[in-house]
Coordinates of C-alpha atoms in Angstrom, one line a residue:
X197 CA 0.0 0.0 0.0
X198 CA 1.4 3.4 -1.0
X199 CA 0.9 6.4 1.2
X200 CA -1.2 9.1 -0.6
X201 CA 0.2 12.5 -1.1
X202 CA -0.4 14.7 1.9
X203 CA -1.1 17.8 -0.2
X204 CA -3.4 17.4 -3.2
X205 CA -3.8 20.8 -5.0
X206 CA -6.9 20.0 -7.0
X207 CA -9.1 19.8 -3.9
X208 CA -7.6 23.1 -2.7
X209 CA -8.6 24.6 -6.0
X210 CA -12.2 23.5 -5.5
X211 CA -12.2 24.9 -2.0
X212 CA -10.9 28.2 -3.4
X213 CA -13.8 28.3 -5.8
X214 CA -16.3 28.0 -3.0
X215 CA -14.5 30.6 -1.0
X216 CA -14.6 32.9 -4.0
X217 CA -18.4 32.4 -4.1
X218 CA -18.8 33.4 -0.5
X219 CA -16.6 36.5 -0.9
X220 CA -18.8 37.5 -3.9
X221 CA -22.0 36.9 -1.9
X222 CA -21.0 38.8 1.2
X223 CA -23.2 41.9 2.0
X224 CA -21.2 44.6 3.6
X225 CA -21.9 47.4 6.0
X226 CA -18.8 49.3 7.2
X227 CA -16.5 46.6 8.8
X228 CA -19.1 43.8 9.0
X229 CA -20.6 41.5 6.4
X230 CA -23.4 39.0 6.3
X231 CA -25.0 36.7 3.8
X232 CA -28.5 35.8 2.6
X233 CA -29.5 32.4 3.9
X234 CA -32.6 30.4 3.0
X235 CA -35.1 29.1 5.6
X236 CA -38.2 27.0 5.0
X237 CA -41.4 28.4 6.5
X238 CA -44.1 26.0 7.6
X239 CA -47.0 28.1 6.3
X240 CA -47.6 28.1 3.4
X241 CA -45.9 24.7 3.5
X242 CA -42.4 24.6 2.0
X243 CA -42.1 28.4 1.4
X244 CA -38.4 29.4 1.0
X245 CA -37.6 32.7 2.6
X246 CA -34.2 34.4 2.5
X247 CA -32.9 36.2 5.6
X248 CA -29.6 37.5 6.9
X249 CA -27.4 34.9 8.6
X250 CA -27.2 34.7 12.3
X251 CA -23.8 34.8 13.9
X252 CA -23.3 31.3 15.3
X253 CA -20.9 28.6 14.1
X254 CA -23.6 26.1 13.0
X255 CA -25.2 28.2 10.3
X256 CA -24.1 31.7 10.9
X257 CA -21.3 34.1 9.9
X258 CA -18.7 32.8 12.4
X259 CA -18.8 29.4 10.8
X260 CA -18.3 31.1 7.4
X261 CA -15.4 33.0 8.9
X262 CA -13.8 29.7 10.2
X263 CA -13.7 28.3 6.6
X264 CA -12.5 31.6 5.0
X265 CA -9.8 32.0 7.7
X266 CA -8.4 28.6 7.0
X267 CA -8.7 29.2 3.3
X268 CA -6.6 32.3 3.6
X269 CA -4.0 30.5 5.7
X270 CA -3.9 27.7 3.0
X271 CA -4.3 29.7 -0.2
X272 CA -3.0 33.1 0.7
X273 CA -5.7 35.2 -0.9
X274 CA -6.2 38.5 1.0
X275 CA -9.9 38.7 0.2
X276 CA -10.5 35.6 2.2
X277 CA -9.0 37.1 5.3
X278 CA -10.9 40.4 4.9
X279 CA -14.2 38.6 4.5
X280 CA -13.5 36.3 7.4
X281 CA -12.8 39.3 9.6
X282 CA -16.0 41.0 8.4
X283 CA -18.0 37.9 9.1
X284 CA -16.6 37.7 12.6
X285 CA -17.4 41.4 13.2
X286 CA -21.1 40.7 12.3
X287 CA -21.2 37.6 14.4
X288 CA -19.9 39.4 17.5
X289 CA -22.7 42.0 17.0
X290 CA -25.7 39.8 16.6
X291 CA -25.1 36.4 18.3
X292 CA -26.3 35.9 21.9
X293 CA -26.0 33.0 24.4
X294 CA -23.0 31.0 25.4
X295 CA -23.3 27.9 23.3
X296 CA -20.7 26.3 21.1
X297 CA -22.5 25.9 17.7
X298 CA -25.1 28.4 18.5
X299 CA -23.8 31.1 20.8
X300 CA -20.8 33.3 21.7
X301 CA -18.8 30.4 23.0
X302 CA -18.4 29.2 19.5
X303 CA -17.5 32.6 18.2
X304 CA -14.7 32.9 20.8
X305 CA -13.5 29.4 19.9
X306 CA -13.4 30.3 16.2
X307 CA -11.4 33.5 17.1
X308 CA -8.9 31.4 19.1
X309 CA -8.5 28.8 16.4
X310 CA -7.9 31.5 13.7
X311 CA -5.6 33.5 16.0
X312 CA -3.5 30.4 16.4
X313 CA -3.5 29.6 12.7
X314 CA -2.9 33.2 11.5
X315 CA -0.7 34.4 14.5
X316 CA -3.0 37.4 14.8
X317 CA -2.8 39.5 18.0
X318 CA -6.0 41.4 17.2
X319 CA -8.0 38.2 17.0
X320 CA -6.6 37.2 20.4
X321 CA -7.8 40.5 21.8
X322 CA -11.3 39.9 20.4
X323 CA -11.3 36.3 21.7
X324 CA -10.3 37.4 25.2
X325 CA -13.1 40.0 25.2
X326 CA -15.8 37.5 24.5
X327 CA -14.3 34.9 26.8
X328 CA -14.4 37.4 29.7
X329 CA -18.1 37.8 29.1
X330 CA -18.6 34.1 29.5
X331 CA -16.9 33.8 32.8
X332 CA -19.4 32.8 35.4
X333 CA -22.2 31.8 33.0
X334 CA -24.7 29.5 34.6
X335 CA -27.2 26.9 33.3
X336 CA -30.4 26.0 35.0
X337 CA -32.2 22.7 35.1
X338 CA -34.6 23.9 32.4
X339 CA -31.9 25.1 30.0
X340 CA -30.7 23.0 27.0
X341 CA -27.9 20.5 27.8
X342 CA -26.7 19.4 24.3
X343 CA -23.5 20.0 22.4
X344 CA -25.0 22.3 19.7
X345 CA -26.7 25.0 21.8
X346 CA -26.6 23.8 25.4
X347 CA -24.5 23.2 28.4
X348 CA -22.3 20.5 26.9
X349 CA -21.2 22.8 24.1
X350 CA -20.6 25.7 26.4
X351 CA -18.5 23.5 28.8
X352 CA -16.5 22.3 25.7
X353 CA -15.9 25.9 24.5
X354 CA -15.0 27.3 28.0
X355 CA -12.6 24.4 28.8
X356 CA -10.7 24.9 25.6
X357 CA -10.6 28.7 26.0
X358 CA -9.5 28.3 29.6
X359 CA -6.6 26.1 28.4
X360 CA -5.5 28.2 25.5
X361 CA -5.9 31.5 27.3
X362 CA -4.5 30.1 30.6
X363 CA -7.5 31.3 32.4
X364 CA -8.5 29.4 35.6
X365 CA -11.8 31.3 35.9
X366 CA -12.9 30.0 32.6
X367 CA -11.9 26.5 33.5
X368 CA -13.8 26.7 36.8
X369 CA -16.9 28.0 34.9
X370 CA -16.5 25.0 32.5
X371 CA -16.4 22.6 35.5
X372 CA -19.5 24.2 37.0
X373 CA -21.5 24.0 33.7
X374 CA -20.4 20.4 33.1
X375 CA -21.3 19.4 36.6
X376 CA -24.8 20.9 36.1
X377 CA -25.1 19.1 32.8
X378 CA -24.2 15.7 34.4
X379 CA -26.8 16.5 37.2
X380 CA -29.5 16.7 34.5
X381 CA -28.7 13.2 33.3
X382 CA -30.7 10.1 34.1
X383 CA -29.0 7.0 35.3
X384 CA -30.6 3.9 33.8
X385 CA -29.6 0.3 33.1
X386 CA -28.0 1.2 29.8
X387 CA -26.0 4.1 31.1
X388 CA -26.3 7.9 31.6
X389 CA -28.7 9.7 29.2
X390 CA -30.4 13.0 28.8
X391 CA -34.0 14.0 27.9
X392 CA -34.4 16.0 24.8
X393 CA -35.9 19.3 25.8
X394 CA -38.2 19.4 22.8
X395 CA -39.4 15.8 23.2
X396 CA -43.0 15.8 24.4
X397 CA -43.4 12.0 24.3
X398 CA -42.4 10.7 27.7
X399 CA -41.9 7.1 26.5
X400 CA -39.4 8.0 23.7
X401 CA -35.8 6.9 24.3
X402 CA -33.2 9.6 25.0
X403 CA -30.9 10.3 22.0
X404 CA -27.6 8.8 21.1
X405 CA -25.0 10.6 19.0
X406 CA -23.0 13.8 19.2
X407 CA -25.1 16.8 18.4
X408 CA -28.1 16.2 20.7
X409 CA -27.2 12.9 22.4
X410 CA -25.0 11.3 25.0
X411 CA -21.8 11.4 23.0
X412 CA -22.0 15.2 23.0
X413 CA -21.9 15.3 26.8
X414 CA -19.1 12.7 26.8
X415 CA -17.1 15.0 24.5
X416 CA -17.5 17.9 26.9
X417 CA -16.3 15.8 29.8
X418 CA -13.4 14.5 27.7
X419 CA -12.3 18.0 27.0
X420 CA -12.8 19.2 30.5
X421 CA -10.7 16.4 31.9
X422 CA -7.9 16.9 29.3
X423 CA -7.7 20.7 29.9
X424 CA -8.1 20.8 33.7
X425 CA -6.7 17.5 34.8
X426 CA -9.9 17.1 36.9
X427 CA -10.9 13.4 36.6
X428 CA -14.0 13.7 38.8
X429 CA -16.4 13.5 35.9
X430 CA -14.7 10.7 34.0
X431 CA -17.1 8.1 35.3
X432 CA -20.0 10.2 33.9
X433 CA -18.3 10.3 30.5
X434 CA -17.9 6.5 30.5
X435 CA -21.6 6.1 31.5
X436 CA -22.7 8.4 28.6
X437 CA -20.7 6.3 26.2
X438 CA -22.2 3.2 27.6
X439 CA -25.7 4.5 26.9
X440 CA -24.6 5.4 23.4
X441 CA -23.6 1.8 22.8
X442 CA -27.0 0.6 23.8
X443 CA -28.2 2.1 20.5
X444 CA -25.6 0.4 18.4
X445 CA -26.4 -2.2 15.7
X446 CA -23.3 -4.4 15.3
X447 CA -24.6 -6.1 12.2
X448 CA -24.9 -2.8 10.2
X449 CA -22.3 -0.8 12.2
X450 CA -24.9 1.9 12.7
X451 CA -26.6 3.8 15.5
X452 CA -30.3 4.2 15.9
X453 CA -31.8 7.6 15.1
X454 CA -34.0 7.8 18.2
X455 CA -35.8 11.0 17.1
X456 CA -38.3 8.6 15.6
X457 CA -40.7 7.0 18.1
X458 CA -40.2 3.7 16.2
X459 CA -36.5 3.8 17.0
X460 CA -35.5 3.1 13.4
X461 CA -31.9 2.8 12.4
X462 CA -30.7 5.8 10.4
X463 CA -28.2 3.6 8.6
X464 CA -26.3 6.7 7.7
X465 CA -23.2 7.7 9.6
X466 CA -23.9 11.4 10.1
X467 CA -22.1 13.8 12.4
X468 CA -25.3 14.8 14.2
X469 CA -27.0 11.5 15.0
X470 CA -24.9 8.7 13.6
X471 CA -21.6 6.9 13.5
X472 CA -19.7 9.9 12.2
X473 CA -20.2 12.0 15.4
X474 CA -19.7 9.0 17.6
X475 CA -16.3 8.3 15.9
X476 CA -15.2 11.9 16.4
X477 CA -15.9 11.8 20.1
X478 CA -14.2 8.4 20.6
X479 CA -11.1 9.5 18.7
X480 CA -11.0 12.7 20.8
X481 CA -11.3 10.7 24.0
X482 CA -8.5 8.3 23.0
X483 CA -6.2 11.3 22.1
X484 CA -6.9 13.0 25.4
X485 CA -6.5 9.9 27.5
X486 CA -4.9 6.9 25.9
X487 CA -5.8 4.8 28.9
X488 CA -9.5 5.0 28.1
X489 CA -11.1 1.9 26.6
X490 CA -12.6 3.6 23.6
X491 CA -10.4 2.7 20.6
X492 CA -12.5 -0.4 19.7
X493 CA -15.7 1.8 19.8
X494 CA -14.0 4.3 17.5
X495 CA -13.0 1.5 15.1
X496 CA -16.6 0.3 15.0
X497 CA -18.0 3.7 14.3
X498 CA -15.4 4.3 11.6
X499 CA -16.3 1.0 10.0
X500 CA -19.9 2.2 9.8
X501 CA -18.9 5.4 8.1
X502 CA -16.5 3.5 5.7
X503 CA -19.1 0.9 4.7
X504 CA -21.7 3.5 4.0
X505 CA -19.4 5.7 1.9
X506 CA -18.1 2.7 -0.1
X507 CA -21.7 1.8 -1.0
X508 CA -22.3 5.3 -2.2
X509 CA -19.1 5.5 -4.2
X510 CA -19.5 2.1 -5.7
X511 CA -23.0 2.8 -7.0
X512 CA -25.7 2.9 -8.2
X513 CA -24.8 6.5 -7.1
X514 CA -21.1 6.3 -7.9
X515 CA -18.9 8.3 -10.2
X516 CA -20.6 9.2 -13.5
X517 CA -24.1 9.0 -12.2
X518 CA -26.5 11.8 -11.4
X519 CA -26.1 11.4 -7.6
X520 CA -26.4 14.8 -5.9
X521 CA -27.8 14.1 -2.4
X522 CA -26.9 16.1 0.6
X523 CA -23.3 17.2 0.8
X524 CA -23.4 19.0 4.2
X525 CA -21.1 18.4 7.2
X526 CA -24.0 17.9 9.7
X527 CA -26.0 15.2 7.9
X528 CA -24.5 14.7 4.5
X529 CA -21.7 13.1 2.5
X530 CA -18.9 15.7 3.2
X531 CA -19.4 15.1 6.9
X532 CA -18.6 11.5 6.3
X533 CA -15.5 12.4 4.3
X534 CA -14.4 14.6 7.2
X535 CA -14.7 11.7 9.6
X536 CA -12.7 9.5 7.2
X537 CA -9.8 12.0 7.0
X538 CA -9.7 12.2 10.8
X539 CA -9.9 8.5 11.1
X540 CA -7.1 8.0 8.6
X541 CA -4.8 10.3 10.7
X542 CA -5.9 8.5 13.9
X543 CA -5.4 5.0 12.6
X544 CA -2.5 5.7 10.3
X545 CA -4.6 4.3 7.4
X546 CA -4.0 5.9 4.0
X547 CA -6.9 4.0 2.4
X548 CA -9.3 6.1 4.4
X549 CA -7.8 9.3 3.0
X550 CA -8.1 7.9 -0.5
X551 CA -11.8 7.0 0.1
X552 CA -12.5 10.5 1.5
X553 CA -11.0 11.9 -1.7
X554 CA -13.2 9.7 -3.8
X555 CA -16.1 11.3 -1.9
X556 CA -14.7 14.7 -2.9
X557 CA -14.6 13.6 -6.5
X558 CA -18.2 12.4 -6.4
X559 CA -19.3 15.7 -4.7
X560 CA -17.5 17.7 -7.4
X561 CA -19.1 15.7 -10.2
X562 CA -22.5 16.3 -8.6
X563 CA -21.8 20.0 -8.6
X564 CA -20.7 20.0 -12.2
X565 CA -23.8 18.1 -13.2
X566 CA -26.3 20.2 -11.2
X567 CA -24.5 23.5 -11.4
X568 CA -24.9 24.0 -7.7
X569 CA -23.7 22.5 -4.4
X570 CA -26.4 20.3 -2.7
X571 CA -26.6 21.6 0.8
X572 CA -28.3 20.3 4.0
X573 CA -31.5 22.3 3.9
X574 CA -33.4 20.2 1.5
X575 CA -35.6 22.0 -1.0
X576 CA -34.0 25.4 -0.2
X577 CA -31.0 25.5 -2.5
X578 CA -27.5 26.5 -1.5
X579 CA -27.0 27.9 1.9
X580 CA -23.8 29.7 3.0
X581 CA -23.3 28.3 6.5
X582 CA -20.8 25.8 8.0
X583 CA -22.7 22.8 9.2
X584 CA -25.4 22.9 6.5
X585 CA -23.9 24.6 3.6
X586 CA -21.1 26.0 1.4
X587 CA -18.6 26.9 4.1
X588 CA -18.6 23.4 5.6
X589 CA -18.3 21.8 2.1
X590 CA -15.5 24.1 1.3
X591 CA -13.7 23.4 4.5
X592 CA -13.8 19.6 3.9
X593 CA -12.3 20.2 0.5
X594 CA -9.5 22.1 2.2
X595 CA -8.9 19.0 4.3
X596 CA -9.0 16.7 1.3
X597 CA -6.3 18.9 -0.2
X598 CA -4.3 19.2 3.1
X599 CA -5.3 16.9 6.0
X600 CA -3.4 19.2 8.4
X601 CA -6.4 21.6 8.2
X602 CA -8.5 21.1 11.4
X603 CA -11.5 18.8 11.1
X604 CA -14.8 20.4 10.2
X605 CA -16.6 18.3 12.8
X606 CA -14.2 19.3 15.6
X607 CA -14.0 22.8 17.0
X608 CA -11.5 22.2 19.8
X609 CA -9.2 25.3 20.1
X610 CA -6.7 23.4 22.1
X611 CA -3.2 22.1 21.6
X612 CA -4.6 18.7 22.6
X613 CA -6.4 18.3 19.3
X614 CA -4.4 20.5 16.9
X615 CA -0.8 21.5 17.0
X616 CA -0.9 25.3 16.4
X617 CA 2.9 25.6 16.3
X618 CA 3.0 23.6 13.0
X619 CA 3.7 25.9 10.1
X620 CA 0.9 25.9 7.5
X621 CA 1.4 23.8 4.4
X622 CA -0.6 24.8 1.3
X623 CA -0.5 25.8 -2.3
X624 CA 1.8 28.6 -1.6
X625 CA 4.3 26.7 0.6
X626 CA 4.4 23.0 -0.4
X627 CA 7.7 21.4 0.5
X628 CA 9.1 17.9 0.7
X629 CA 9.9 18.5 4.4
X630 CA 6.2 19.2 5.1
X631 CA 5.3 16.0 3.3
X632 CA 7.7 13.9 5.3
X633 CA 6.9 15.6 8.6
X634 CA 3.2 15.1 8.2
X635 CA 1.2 12.4 9.9
X636 CA 1.8 8.9 8.7
X637 CA -1.1 7.7 6.6
X638 CA -0.3 4.1 6.2
X639 CA -1.0 1.1 8.3
X640 CA -3.7 -1.4 9.1
X641 CA -7.3 -0.7 10.0
X642 CA -8.3 -2.1 13.4
X643 CA -11.0 -4.6 12.9
X644 CA -14.2 -4.3 14.8
X645 CA -13.9 -8.0 15.6
X646 CA -10.9 -7.3 17.8
X647 CA -13.0 -5.3 20.3
X648 CA -11.9 -5.8 23.9
X649 CA -15.6 -6.0 25.0
X650 CA -18.8 -7.1 23.5
X651 CA -20.9 -4.3 22.0
X652 CA -24.4 -4.1 23.4
X653 CA -27.2 -5.4 21.1
X654 CA -29.4 -2.9 19.4
X655 CA -32.5 -1.7 21.3
X656 CA -35.6 -3.2 19.8
X657 CA -37.6 -0.9 17.6
X658 CA -41.1 -0.1 18.8
X659 CA -44.0 -1.4 16.6

């Protein structure tokens, strides 16, 4: 097996084309810029309405800034930097709350990540200003607890910011928020789980997965332990992961999407509710604490992602077909590619990077055939944001071109997940030294059959 080239310029070119589109679409007022983003109104049914973006990481201007900042660092085009800064200016003005993907915690995390990447003191100042606002933030028992907009995401952001800014007050706030989140959990035979705040059906199972499920809380506790050295909440993280495994189908290497009352298997390894997000959390946990027994779980989740992607690439929706589908990071094909790149680095498996690049080829062929990028808001056309739209798709293409770009599905502004001291390697600075110093992308894929423990059988679907 030959090791694939670390830098592949054709994918960086595609990412540059998406960045160019976002630069063109930006709507400016003085130093800030925003974008028109589609939403679907319930009445009349399916009505598409365009509004200004919000500021959050998930679908707002700070997520767009994240992509454009990394595009500037990789490709060196000044307009990307200027538009990233304008997008952050808008986000700081309009976004409220302390959450990671929806809230100011995520904005501060993006500022920290880009300040590290670009070595920009002004970005550090803006990051510190927002972080200081978040010191002492509190969550009540009725507040959301999940990774996207709730306590788990806030704890993740604050722990990382506390580490990178060397701020003990932020770390203490992260501890308090995480402890409150754990207190909201429900200990059951399968493990520790959390009730979805929007779920009105009392008999519906609590969710698995990263975005709104138990893995999201586990990730927050992983990061908190890694950044503070406080191991008090490790048991809760293990119990959250144990609950997640109760929704695993070992035959199909898939997790149940328990948003359905019937408990149907999603069969699709998405970042939000599937194997992709579970794999990301387990890989983070293993990096932060190699003593944790999570590598087998990570391998099982990666196997699910890999199997699904191979079926898509092989057909009948393979190269040359009219497959368009959903290319978003949250619940689409590019999110799966992002997971494969991360898993290839984690496992030292060059075949996973090759497979991820085949996904990129398929996505690009879909774009050429349709004349547009198929985003995650079905029926609404292209959307600019990160987890659902163009910014996230472009970011994954950056990773396909240079796997040293941080993962789209990870926003952990910490030296524990990304080495900021590494010099950027891109189109403007490719060197043989960078190629040889990069992560090894060859080796064997750990087989799920080698698990050190038996995975729990899938929960029976309700009839």
